[in-house]
Short mmCIF file of C-alpha atoms in Angstrom, two decimals:
data_model
loop_
_atom_site.label_atom_id
_atom_site.label_comp_id
_atom_site.label_asym_id
_atom_site.label_seq_id
_atom_site.Cartn_x
_atom_site.Cartn_y
_atom_site.Cartn_z
CA MET D 27 11.91 -10.82 -14.84
CA LYS D 28 12.42 -11.03 -11.08
CA ILE D 29 11.13 -8.46 -8.59
CA LEU D 30 11.69 -8.11 -4.85
CA ALA D 31 8.72 -6.29 -3.30
CA ILE D 32 8.31 -4.84 0.19
CA ASP D 33 5.46 -3.14 2.01
CA SER D 34 5.73 -1.62 5.47
CA SER D 35 3.26 1.20 4.92
CA GLY D 36 0.81 0.17 7.63
CA LEU D 37 0.36 -2.33 10.45
CA VAL D 38 1.47 -5.19 8.20
CA ALA D 39 5.07 -5.91 7.20
CA SER D 40 5.41 -7.94 4.02
CA ALA D 41 8.12 -9.03 1.58
CA ALA D 42 7.80 -11.08 -1.60
CA LEU D 43 9.84 -12.39 -4.50
CA LEU D 44 8.10 -12.67 -7.87
CA ASP D 45 8.66 -13.42 -11.49
CA GLU D 46 6.13 -12.63 -14.21
CA GLU D 47 4.00 -15.71 -13.52
CA THR D 48 4.63 -16.78 -9.95
CA ILE D 49 5.03 -15.53 -6.40
CA LEU D 50 8.16 -17.49 -5.52
CA ALA D 51 7.98 -16.52 -1.84
CA GLU D 52 5.95 -14.20 0.36
CA TYR D 53 6.42 -13.44 4.05
CA THR D 54 3.75 -11.37 5.77
CA LEU D 55 3.51 -10.51 9.45
CA ASN D 56 0.78 -8.59 11.26
CA TYR D 57 1.74 -9.09 14.87
CA LYS D 58 3.12 -6.57 17.34
CA LYS D 59 6.78 -6.23 16.32
CA THR D 60 7.96 -3.05 14.64
CA HIS D 61 8.91 -3.07 10.98
CA SER D 62 12.50 -2.12 11.80
CA GLN D 63 12.75 -5.49 13.57
CA THR D 64 11.02 -7.56 10.91
CA LEU D 65 11.46 -6.27 7.37
CA LEU D 66 15.11 -7.06 6.63
CA PRO D 67 15.00 -10.48 8.37
CA MET D 68 11.93 -11.29 6.24
CA VAL D 69 13.76 -10.31 3.06
CA ASP D 70 16.78 -12.33 4.14
CA GLU D 71 14.62 -15.39 4.84
CA ILE D 72 12.86 -15.45 1.47
CA VAL D 73 16.16 -14.88 -0.35
CA LYS D 74 17.73 -17.81 1.51
CA MET D 75 14.75 -20.12 1.06
CA THR D 76 14.58 -19.46 -2.69
CA GLN D 77 18.37 -19.54 -3.10
CA THR D 78 18.18 -16.21 -4.89
CA ASN D 79 21.18 -14.14 -5.83
CA LEU D 80 20.05 -10.55 -5.28
CA HIS D 81 22.12 -9.42 -8.24
CA GLU D 82 19.69 -11.40 -10.44
CA LEU D 83 16.87 -8.99 -9.56
CA ASP D 84 15.54 -6.70 -12.24
CA ALA D 85 14.08 -4.19 -9.77
CA ILE D 86 12.96 -3.57 -6.21
CA ALA D 87 9.34 -2.58 -5.64
CA VAL D 88 8.18 -0.67 -2.59
CA ALA D 89 4.81 0.53 -1.32
CA ALA D 90 5.48 4.25 -1.55
CA GLY D 91 2.59 5.64 0.48
CA PRO D 92 0.40 6.96 1.84
CA GLY D 93 0.52 5.27 5.20
CA SER D 94 2.33 5.26 8.52
CA PHE D 95 5.09 7.89 8.47
CA THR D 96 7.49 5.60 10.34
CA GLY D 97 6.56 2.54 8.30
CA LEU D 98 7.01 4.37 5.01
CA ARG D 99 10.42 5.64 6.05
CA ILE D 100 11.53 2.13 7.01
CA GLY D 101 10.33 0.71 3.69
CA SER D 102 11.86 3.56 1.73
CA ALA D 103 15.21 3.28 3.50
CA THR D 104 15.27 -0.50 2.96
CA ALA D 105 14.44 -0.21 -0.75
CA LYS D 106 16.90 2.64 -1.31
CA GLY D 107 19.68 0.80 0.51
CA LEU D 108 19.15 -2.36 -1.54
CA GLY D 109 18.84 -0.37 -4.75
CA LEU D 110 22.06 1.52 -4.14
CA ALA D 111 23.99 -1.57 -3.04
CA LEU D 112 22.77 -3.71 -5.96
CA GLN D 113 22.59 -0.87 -8.51
CA LYS D 114 18.99 -1.80 -9.31
CA PRO D 115 16.06 0.47 -10.19
CA LEU D 116 13.17 1.03 -7.81
CA ILE D 117 9.45 0.85 -8.61
CA SER D 118 7.21 3.00 -6.43
CA VAL D 119 3.74 1.52 -6.11
CA PRO D 120 1.10 3.66 -4.38
CA THR D 121 0.06 1.82 -1.22
CA LEU D 122 -3.65 2.04 -1.95
CA GLU D 123 -3.14 0.64 -5.47
CA GLY D 124 -1.29 -2.29 -3.95
CA ILE D 125 -4.12 -3.01 -1.51
CA ALA D 126 -6.78 -2.71 -4.22
CA TYR D 127 -4.76 -4.98 -6.52
CA ASN D 128 -5.48 -7.85 -4.12
CA LEU D 129 -8.94 -7.93 -5.71
CA PHE D 130 -7.82 -8.05 -9.33
CA GLY D 131 -10.68 -8.59 -11.75
CA VAL D 132 -13.64 -8.19 -9.40
CA ASP D 133 -16.79 -6.41 -10.56
CA GLY D 134 -17.74 -2.99 -9.22
CA CYS D 135 -15.62 -0.62 -7.16
CA ILE D 136 -12.77 -1.34 -4.76
CA CYS D 137 -12.33 1.07 -1.85
CA PRO D 138 -9.26 0.53 0.35
CA MET D 139 -9.25 2.41 3.64
CA MET D 140 -6.20 2.88 5.85
CA ASP D 141 -6.77 4.43 9.25
CA ALA D 142 -5.10 7.85 9.14
CA ARG D 143 -6.36 8.73 12.64
CA ARG D 144 -7.87 12.11 13.47
CA LYS D 145 -11.14 10.59 12.13
CA GLN D 146 -9.69 10.31 8.62
CA VAL D 147 -8.65 7.54 6.24
CA TYR D 148 -6.17 7.26 3.40
CA THR D 149 -8.36 6.05 0.59
CA GLY D 150 -9.30 6.01 -3.09
CA ILE D 151 -11.64 4.12 -5.38
CA TYR D 152 -10.52 1.71 -8.11
CA THR D 153 -12.08 -0.65 -10.63
CA PHE D 154 -11.19 -3.14 -13.36
CA SER D 155 -12.63 -2.35 -16.76
CA GLY D 156 -11.85 -4.62 -19.69
CA GLY D 157 -9.11 -6.22 -17.61
CA GLU D 158 -7.46 -2.86 -16.99
CA PHE D 159 -6.92 -1.43 -13.51
CA GLN D 160 -8.36 2.07 -13.31
CA THR D 161 -8.50 4.85 -10.71
CA LEU D 162 -11.97 6.36 -10.25
CA VAL D 163 -11.15 8.53 -7.22
CA SER D 164 -7.51 9.44 -6.67
CA ASP D 165 -5.63 8.85 -3.42
CA ARG D 166 -6.51 11.24 -0.62
CA ALA D 167 -6.68 11.69 3.13
CA CYS D 168 -10.27 12.53 4.07
CA PRO D 169 -13.12 11.81 6.50
CA VAL D 170 -14.78 8.42 5.97
CA GLU D 171 -18.07 10.11 5.14
CA GLU D 172 -16.45 11.87 2.16
CA ILE D 173 -15.27 8.71 0.44
CA ILE D 174 -18.59 6.97 1.11
CA GLU D 175 -20.33 9.89 -0.62
CA GLU D 176 -18.09 9.23 -3.63
CA CYS D 177 -19.08 5.54 -3.57
CA ASN D 178 -22.75 6.51 -3.47
CA ARG D 179 -22.23 8.94 -6.34
CA LEU D 180 -20.66 6.24 -8.52
CA GLY D 181 -23.68 4.04 -7.92
CA GLN D 182 -21.90 0.68 -8.17
CA LYS D 183 -21.35 -2.18 -5.78
CA VAL D 184 -18.25 -1.56 -3.65
CA ILE D 185 -15.85 -3.79 -1.75
CA PHE D 186 -14.18 -2.23 1.29
CA LEU D 187 -10.82 -3.40 2.62
CA GLY D 188 -7.90 -2.19 4.70
CA ASP D 189 -7.18 -1.59 8.37
CA GLY D 190 -9.54 1.40 8.45
CA VAL D 191 -12.59 -0.79 7.83
CA PRO D 192 -12.94 -2.28 11.34
CA VAL D 193 -12.26 1.16 12.85
CA TYR D 194 -15.02 2.89 10.86
CA ARG D 195 -17.38 0.01 10.06
CA ASP D 196 -20.30 1.69 11.84
CA ILE D 197 -19.93 4.82 9.67
CA ILE D 198 -19.77 2.70 6.51
CA GLU D 199 -22.91 0.79 7.44
CA LYS D 200 -24.77 3.95 8.40
CA ASN D 201 -23.93 5.96 5.27
CA CYS D 202 -23.30 3.59 2.36
CA GLN D 203 -26.34 3.54 0.06
CA VAL D 204 -25.02 1.19 -2.62
CA PRO D 205 -24.54 -2.59 -2.31
CA TYR D 206 -21.29 -3.33 -0.48
CA GLU D 207 -19.28 -6.07 1.14
CA TYR D 208 -15.99 -6.52 2.96
CA ALA D 209 -12.97 -8.33 1.55
CA PRO D 210 -12.07 -11.60 3.33
CA ALA D 211 -9.18 -11.86 5.76
CA HIS D 212 -6.64 -13.22 3.27
CA LEU D 213 -7.16 -10.27 0.91
CA ASN D 214 -7.98 -7.29 3.13
CA ARG D 215 -4.55 -5.99 4.13
CA GLN D 216 -1.25 -5.03 2.50
CA ARG D 217 0.58 -7.85 0.73
CA ALA D 218 3.96 -7.52 -0.92
CA GLY D 219 2.83 -10.03 -3.54
CA ALA D 220 0.19 -7.56 -4.75
CA VAL D 221 2.73 -4.70 -4.71
CA GLY D 222 5.08 -6.84 -6.79
CA ALA D 223 2.38 -7.83 -9.27
CA ARG D 224 1.46 -4.17 -9.78
CA ALA D 225 5.17 -3.30 -10.04
CA ILE D 226 5.62 -5.72 -12.95
CA VAL D 227 2.99 -3.72 -14.86
CA TYR D 228 4.81 -0.50 -13.98
CA TYR D 229 8.16 -1.99 -15.03
CA LYS D 230 6.80 -2.87 -18.48
CA MET D 231 5.54 0.71 -18.78
CA GLY D 232 9.02 2.02 -17.97
CA LYS D 233 7.86 3.54 -14.67
CA THR D 234 11.03 3.05 -12.65
CA GLU D 235 13.30 5.39 -10.74
CA THR D 236 16.77 5.32 -9.27
CA ALA D 237 17.30 4.70 -5.58
CA ALA D 238 18.47 8.28 -5.20
CA GLU D 239 15.24 9.60 -6.77
CA HIS D 240 12.85 7.62 -4.59
CA ALA D 241 10.87 9.37 -1.85
CA PRO D 242 7.76 8.28 0.08
CA VAL D 243 4.37 9.89 -0.58
CA TYR D 244 2.74 11.02 2.66
CA LEU D 245 -0.36 12.91 1.41
CA ARG D 246 -0.46 14.99 4.57
CA LYS D 247 2.00 16.50 7.01
CA SER D 248 3.26 14.59 10.03
CA GLN D 249 2.01 15.35 13.52
CA ALA D 250 5.38 16.92 14.38
CA GLU D 251 5.12 19.27 11.40
CA ARG D 252 1.55 20.23 12.27
CA GLU D 253 2.49 20.95 15.88
CA LEU D 254 5.43 23.11 14.80
CA GLU D 255 3.28 25.02 12.32
CA ALA D 256 0.78 25.70 15.08
CA LYS D 257 3.63 27.31 17.01
CA GLY D 258 4.72 29.33 13.97
CA LYS D 259 7.81 27.20 13.31
CA THR D 260 8.96 24.83 10.57
CA LEU D 261 10.67 21.46 10.62
CA GLU D 262 14.33 21.84 9.59
#
């Protein structure tokens, strides 16, 4: 099995090529440039460096959201374009699952936080039980205090990660009543390798879709939609 995975759901742009046992190549960039400038060149580079024929792929995995509206659209358009051109299925991996999957096998709870602005985060809580990845609190957009209350309720050690952590660290440290720590730098952001690894599990479960079927998951309305609704209008 060979999977091409991409993630442009947040500040990080990342692309990876995997088989069932190995990350053959991974290119991750978290520096200034927009994903429209970086994502396809990154894919092109790892394909060239691994001498991969894209027609050999079994599927294309994409971080499907939540996250940056622009970033998700870029990732979605890239995955759909490749899927249509190559006639390959797509695998939609929830962004927060992909981030949490960086910490495969750790004890306790995993709480990714993506800064959703407006004093909110995209977040959820996950764990590994008996080697199985499980969702304890489903994906949501909510105030930081709300997800910390959920962590306290669960009563287990928690590891926080994601770009929302440095933004809201003071709130975490003020409100978290259970043992906690922060994931290290090499594991605390989006990585296409983690999206691809999760996608292999999905593929074996038959959880694929056609390129035409794929759509990003936003969890909340865009700022433009909210502004129009406030004026009594809708986005065409």
